[in-house]
Amino acid sequence: MAFAPTDHTFAVCAYKENPFLASTVESLLAQDAPCPVIISTSTPNGSIDAVAQRYGVPVVVNPDPRGAASDWNYGYDAADTPLVTIAHQDDHYDSSYLSTMLEAVNRYDADDLQLAFSDYYEIRNGERVDENALLRIKRILNAPLSLHAFNGSRFVKRRVLSLGNPICCPAVMLVKQNLGSSVFDEVYKNSCDYKTWVDLAAVPGRFVYVPKCLMGHRIYEESSTSKNLKDGTRQSEDLEILSSLWPKPVASLIYRVYALGEKSNELS
């Protein structure tokens, strides 16, 4: 049985007061295949409530926050559908994101699916950026997962991830009916998504890559990714995960090469 738009929920993870939350919610409500949208937060405030009331979107509050992954898990668990996308509060989703992703996953047996994810572009200073070193590296790494013959292979999934994390978390549609509850690793502060993909890659199921730019990931000074790159959290956690996939000297070499592309995430 094919998945319909009503089988999917966008769970927007909102944190404190963010100037982009309203535009993110707008982009989700403007999908050409409408579906449920919820806002999940561990920092309830008037700004979030105002956006929720303006757009008629329900808010769920995590009473026991323990970091980003805890917030993601809370929103994911609150979604009452077999498919869930954890939307970040500062990103933008093209109107065809959901319809295109559903078309892709419906080509497969639903029981075989773990997740599907699209390509993405960056948003810098309000401008769309489709090409840079990091995006090119990620597209090369992800390419095998666009093929039916490869995207169900545990070996291929792990090899893709063994060269860095090319999967953009807010571009991922999770197949909750197969993954169960609280899918995200809560040990890592910043690389919780990378660790989750690595763990899922070790078990049977498909990672379906849709090589179309269907959403925009915003890069700006106050984003969590930018902050964690500055304080070194991202680097140390990524290296630790790579070291679980390779001998440490090899992992260190791979990370040095991957970090050259990651420098494009730094703001000058």
Short mmCIF file of C-alpha atoms in Angstrom, two decimals:
data_model
loop_
_atom_site.label_atom_id
_atom_site.label_comp_id
_atom_site.label_asym_id
_atom_site.label_seq_id
_atom_site.Cartn_x
_atom_site.Cartn_y
_atom_site.Cartn_z
CA MET A 1 0.00 0.00 0.00
CA ALA A 2 1.42 3.37 -1.06
CA PHE A 3 2.06 6.16 1.41
CA ALA A 4 -0.24 9.21 1.11
CA PRO A 5 0.49 12.79 2.24
CA THR A 6 -1.61 12.23 5.36
CA ASP A 7 0.81 9.43 6.34
CA HIS A 8 3.52 12.05 6.93
CA THR A 9 4.13 14.69 9.61
CA PHE A 10 6.56 17.60 9.63
CA ALA A 11 7.75 18.00 13.23
CA VAL A 12 9.38 21.43 13.50
CA CYS A 13 11.94 21.54 16.30
CA ALA A 14 11.89 25.09 17.67
CA TYR A 15 14.40 26.45 20.18
CA LYS A 16 14.12 29.75 22.05
CA GLU A 17 13.21 32.71 19.80
CA ASN A 18 14.18 32.30 16.16
CA PRO A 19 13.48 34.83 13.40
CA PHE A 20 13.09 32.16 10.74
CA LEU A 21 10.49 29.92 12.40
CA ALA A 22 7.49 31.58 10.74
CA SER A 23 8.94 31.28 7.23
CA THR A 24 9.84 27.63 7.86
CA VAL A 25 6.28 26.85 8.94
CA GLU A 26 4.95 28.74 5.93
CA SER A 27 7.03 26.59 3.58
CA LEU A 28 5.68 23.42 5.19
CA LEU A 29 2.06 24.56 4.96
CA ALA A 30 2.64 25.49 1.29
CA GLN A 31 3.47 21.92 0.25
CA ASP A 32 1.63 20.84 -2.90
CA ALA A 33 0.73 17.67 -0.97
CA PRO A 34 -0.58 18.98 2.41
CA CYS A 35 0.16 16.97 5.55
CA PRO A 36 0.11 17.46 9.35
CA VAL A 37 2.59 19.96 10.84
CA ILE A 38 3.48 20.24 14.54
CA ILE A 39 5.96 22.38 16.46
CA SER A 40 8.03 20.65 19.13
CA THR A 41 10.03 22.62 21.68
CA SER A 42 11.78 22.34 25.03
CA THR A 43 11.85 26.15 25.40
CA PRO A 44 8.22 27.32 25.21
CA ASN A 45 7.85 31.07 24.81
CA GLY A 46 5.59 33.74 23.44
CA SER A 47 7.40 33.90 20.09
CA ILE A 48 6.80 30.22 19.36
CA ASP A 49 3.20 30.45 20.59
CA ALA A 50 2.55 33.43 18.33
CA VAL A 51 3.76 31.54 15.24
CA ALA A 52 1.72 28.48 16.23
CA GLN A 53 -1.44 30.55 16.71
CA ARG A 54 -0.90 32.50 13.52
CA TYR A 55 -0.71 29.36 11.41
CA GLY A 56 -2.96 27.07 13.45
CA VAL A 57 -0.16 24.61 14.21
CA PRO A 58 -0.20 22.60 17.47
CA VAL A 59 2.74 22.83 19.89
CA VAL A 60 4.10 19.95 21.99
CA VAL A 61 6.54 20.67 24.83
CA ASN A 62 9.37 18.34 25.83
CA PRO A 63 9.30 18.31 29.66
CA ASP A 64 12.69 16.61 30.00
CA PRO A 65 15.15 18.18 27.54
CA ARG A 66 18.60 16.63 27.32
CA GLY A 67 19.99 18.23 24.17
CA ALA A 68 19.18 18.38 20.46
CA ALA A 69 18.60 14.66 19.98
CA SER A 70 16.22 14.56 22.93
CA ASP A 71 14.21 17.38 21.35
CA TRP A 72 14.22 15.62 17.97
CA ASN A 73 13.07 12.37 19.55
CA TYR A 74 10.27 14.13 21.39
CA GLY A 75 8.93 15.71 18.20
CA TYR A 76 9.40 12.48 16.28
CA ASP A 77 7.54 10.47 18.94
CA ALA A 78 4.73 13.03 19.06
CA ALA A 79 4.00 12.59 15.35
CA ASP A 80 1.15 10.14 14.88
CA THR A 81 2.03 9.03 11.34
CA PRO A 82 4.21 6.30 9.79
CA LEU A 83 6.49 8.91 8.15
CA VAL A 84 8.15 11.86 9.92
CA THR A 85 10.49 14.64 8.82
CA ILE A 86 12.27 16.59 11.58
CA ALA A 87 12.20 20.11 10.18
CA HIS A 88 14.67 22.57 11.62
CA GLN A 89 13.31 25.97 12.61
CA ASP A 90 15.53 27.95 10.28
CA ASP A 91 15.31 25.97 7.04
CA HIS A 92 13.09 26.20 3.95
CA TYR A 93 11.23 23.40 2.19
CA ASP A 94 10.34 23.68 -1.48
CA SER A 95 6.66 23.12 -2.19
CA SER A 96 7.41 19.83 -3.98
CA TYR A 97 9.46 18.29 -1.15
CA LEU A 98 6.76 15.99 0.18
CA SER A 99 5.21 14.94 -3.14
CA THR A 100 8.63 14.17 -4.63
CA MET A 101 9.78 12.22 -1.58
CA LEU A 102 6.55 10.19 -1.46
CA GLU A 103 6.92 9.36 -5.13
CA ALA A 104 10.44 8.08 -4.40
CA VAL A 105 9.59 5.92 -1.38
CA ASN A 106 6.50 4.49 -3.03
CA ARG A 107 8.73 2.80 -5.61
CA TYR A 108 9.88 0.42 -2.85
CA ASP A 109 8.32 -2.14 -0.56
CA ALA A 110 7.37 -0.13 2.52
CA ASP A 111 8.72 -2.84 4.84
CA ASP A 112 12.23 -2.39 3.36
CA LEU A 113 12.51 1.33 4.11
CA GLN A 114 14.42 3.01 6.91
CA LEU A 115 14.66 6.55 5.57
CA ALA A 116 14.69 8.68 2.45
CA PHE A 117 16.49 11.97 1.99
CA SER A 118 16.86 14.62 -0.67
CA ASP A 119 19.69 16.75 -1.90
CA TYR A 120 19.68 20.30 -0.59
CA TYR A 121 21.01 23.79 -1.18
CA GLU A 122 22.32 26.31 1.33
CA ILE A 123 20.83 29.67 2.25
CA ARG A 124 23.48 32.28 3.05
CA ASN A 125 22.63 35.94 3.70
CA GLY A 126 19.21 35.29 2.21
CA GLU A 127 20.65 33.93 -1.03
CA ARG A 128 20.37 30.41 -2.41
CA VAL A 129 23.71 28.61 -2.87
CA ASP A 130 23.58 25.45 -4.98
CA GLU A 131 27.29 24.75 -5.37
CA ASN A 132 30.29 24.71 -3.07
CA ALA A 133 32.97 22.21 -2.04
CA LEU A 134 30.96 20.60 0.77
CA LEU A 135 27.82 20.16 -1.33
CA ARG A 136 29.84 18.59 -4.16
CA ILE A 137 31.51 16.13 -1.78
CA LYS A 138 28.18 15.13 -0.27
CA ARG A 139 26.55 14.58 -3.66
CA ILE A 140 29.37 12.29 -4.75
CA LEU A 141 29.15 10.28 -1.52
CA ASN A 142 25.37 9.96 -1.68
CA ALA A 143 25.14 8.97 -5.36
CA PRO A 144 25.14 5.16 -4.78
CA LEU A 145 22.12 5.47 -2.49
CA SER A 146 20.00 6.75 -5.39
CA LEU A 147 20.23 3.29 -6.97
CA HIS A 148 17.91 0.41 -6.12
CA ALA A 149 20.78 -2.06 -6.41
CA PHE A 150 22.84 -0.32 -3.71
CA ASN A 151 20.61 1.55 -1.27
CA GLY A 152 19.57 -1.60 0.59
CA SER A 153 23.12 -2.86 1.10
CA ARG A 154 24.52 -2.55 4.61
CA PHE A 155 28.02 -2.52 3.13
CA VAL A 156 27.23 0.38 0.76
CA LYS A 157 25.38 2.39 3.42
CA ARG A 158 28.30 2.08 5.83
CA ARG A 159 30.88 2.87 3.13
CA VAL A 160 29.00 6.04 2.19
CA LEU A 161 29.04 7.14 5.83
CA SER A 162 32.62 6.01 6.39
CA LEU A 163 33.89 9.04 4.49
CA GLY A 164 31.94 11.62 6.52
CA ASN A 165 28.28 12.47 7.03
CA PRO A 166 26.77 13.44 3.67
CA ILE A 167 23.12 13.20 4.84
CA CYS A 168 21.49 16.54 5.72
CA CYS A 169 19.32 15.83 8.77
CA PRO A 170 16.39 18.17 7.96
CA ALA A 171 16.18 16.66 4.45
CA VAL A 172 15.48 13.20 5.90
CA MET A 173 12.09 11.50 5.89
CA LEU A 174 12.12 8.78 8.57
CA VAL A 175 9.99 5.67 8.19
CA LYS A 176 8.75 5.55 11.76
CA GLN A 177 6.62 2.46 11.23
CA ASN A 178 9.85 0.49 10.70
CA LEU A 179 12.25 2.39 12.97
CA GLY A 180 10.13 2.54 16.11
CA SER A 181 10.25 5.29 18.71
CA SER A 182 13.07 7.65 19.79
CA VAL A 183 15.29 6.85 16.82
CA PHE A 184 18.00 9.49 17.44
CA ASP A 185 21.17 8.80 19.40
CA GLU A 186 21.24 11.03 22.51
CA VAL A 187 24.90 10.57 23.50
CA TYR A 188 26.40 13.01 20.98
CA LYS A 189 25.75 16.74 21.29
CA ASN A 190 26.12 17.77 17.65
CA SER A 191 26.76 14.64 15.59
CA CYS A 192 23.73 12.77 16.94
CA ASP A 193 22.32 12.55 13.42
CA TYR A 194 25.57 11.11 12.01
CA LYS A 195 25.72 8.50 14.79
CA THR A 196 22.08 7.59 14.15
CA TRP A 197 22.69 7.05 10.42
CA VAL A 198 25.74 4.90 11.18
CA ASP A 199 23.74 2.77 13.62
CA LEU A 200 20.87 2.35 11.15
CA ALA A 201 23.26 1.51 8.32
CA ALA A 202 24.38 -1.57 10.23
CA VAL A 203 20.94 -3.18 10.10
CA PRO A 204 18.76 -4.25 7.14
CA GLY A 205 16.76 -1.59 5.33
CA ARG A 206 17.04 1.04 2.62
CA PHE A 207 18.46 4.56 2.63
CA VAL A 208 16.78 6.13 -0.43
CA TYR A 209 18.54 9.21 -1.81
CA VAL A 210 16.60 11.60 -4.04
CA PRO A 211 19.19 13.64 -5.99
CA LYS A 212 17.03 16.75 -6.25
CA CYS A 213 17.46 19.94 -4.21
CA LEU A 214 14.13 19.98 -2.38
CA MET A 215 15.02 22.04 0.69
CA GLY A 216 17.34 24.79 1.80
CA HIS A 217 19.58 24.56 4.86
CA ARG A 218 20.30 27.97 6.35
CA ILE A 219 23.90 28.79 7.30
CA TYR A 220 24.24 31.71 9.70
CA GLU A 221 26.21 32.79 12.75
CA GLU A 222 23.69 31.74 15.40
CA SER A 223 22.84 28.29 14.04
CA SER A 224 23.73 25.30 16.20
CA THR A 225 25.98 23.86 13.49
CA SER A 226 27.99 27.08 13.21
CA LYS A 227 28.38 27.31 17.00
CA ASN A 228 29.48 23.68 17.36
CA LEU A 229 31.98 24.02 14.52
CA LYS A 230 33.49 27.03 16.27
CA ASP A 231 33.93 25.32 19.65
CA GLY A 232 35.25 22.09 18.14
CA THR A 233 32.34 19.87 19.25
CA ARG A 234 31.41 18.85 15.72
CA GLN A 235 34.97 17.98 14.76
CA SER A 236 35.72 15.82 17.81
CA GLU A 237 32.43 13.91 17.55
CA ASP A 238 32.75 13.28 13.82
CA LEU A 239 36.29 12.00 14.31
CA GLU A 240 35.14 9.66 17.08
CA ILE A 241 32.43 8.23 14.80
CA LEU A 242 34.86 7.81 11.91
CA SER A 243 37.20 5.99 14.31
CA SER A 244 34.44 3.45 14.92
CA LEU A 245 34.47 2.70 11.18
CA TRP A 246 38.23 2.76 10.52
CA PRO A 247 41.51 2.34 12.40
CA LYS A 248 42.23 5.67 14.08
CA PRO A 249 45.11 6.77 11.77
CA VAL A 250 42.91 6.13 8.72
CA ALA A 251 39.96 7.90 10.37
CA SER A 252 42.16 10.93 11.10
CA LEU A 253 43.32 11.11 7.49
CA ILE A 254 39.78 10.83 6.15
CA TYR A 255 38.56 13.51 8.51
CA ARG A 256 41.32 15.93 7.47
CA VAL A 257 40.25 15.56 3.83
CA TYR A 258 36.53 15.86 4.65
CA ALA A 259 37.20 18.91 6.84
CA LEU A 260 38.54 20.80 3.83
CA GLY A 261 35.03 20.73 2.38
CA GLU A 262 33.43 21.42 5.75
CA LYS A 263 35.29 24.74 5.91
CA SER A 264 32.56 26.05 3.59
CA ASN A 265 30.27 25.99 6.63
CA GLU A 266 32.38 28.67 8.26
CA LEU A 267 31.19 32.23 7.94
CA SER A 268 33.66 34.95 7.15
#
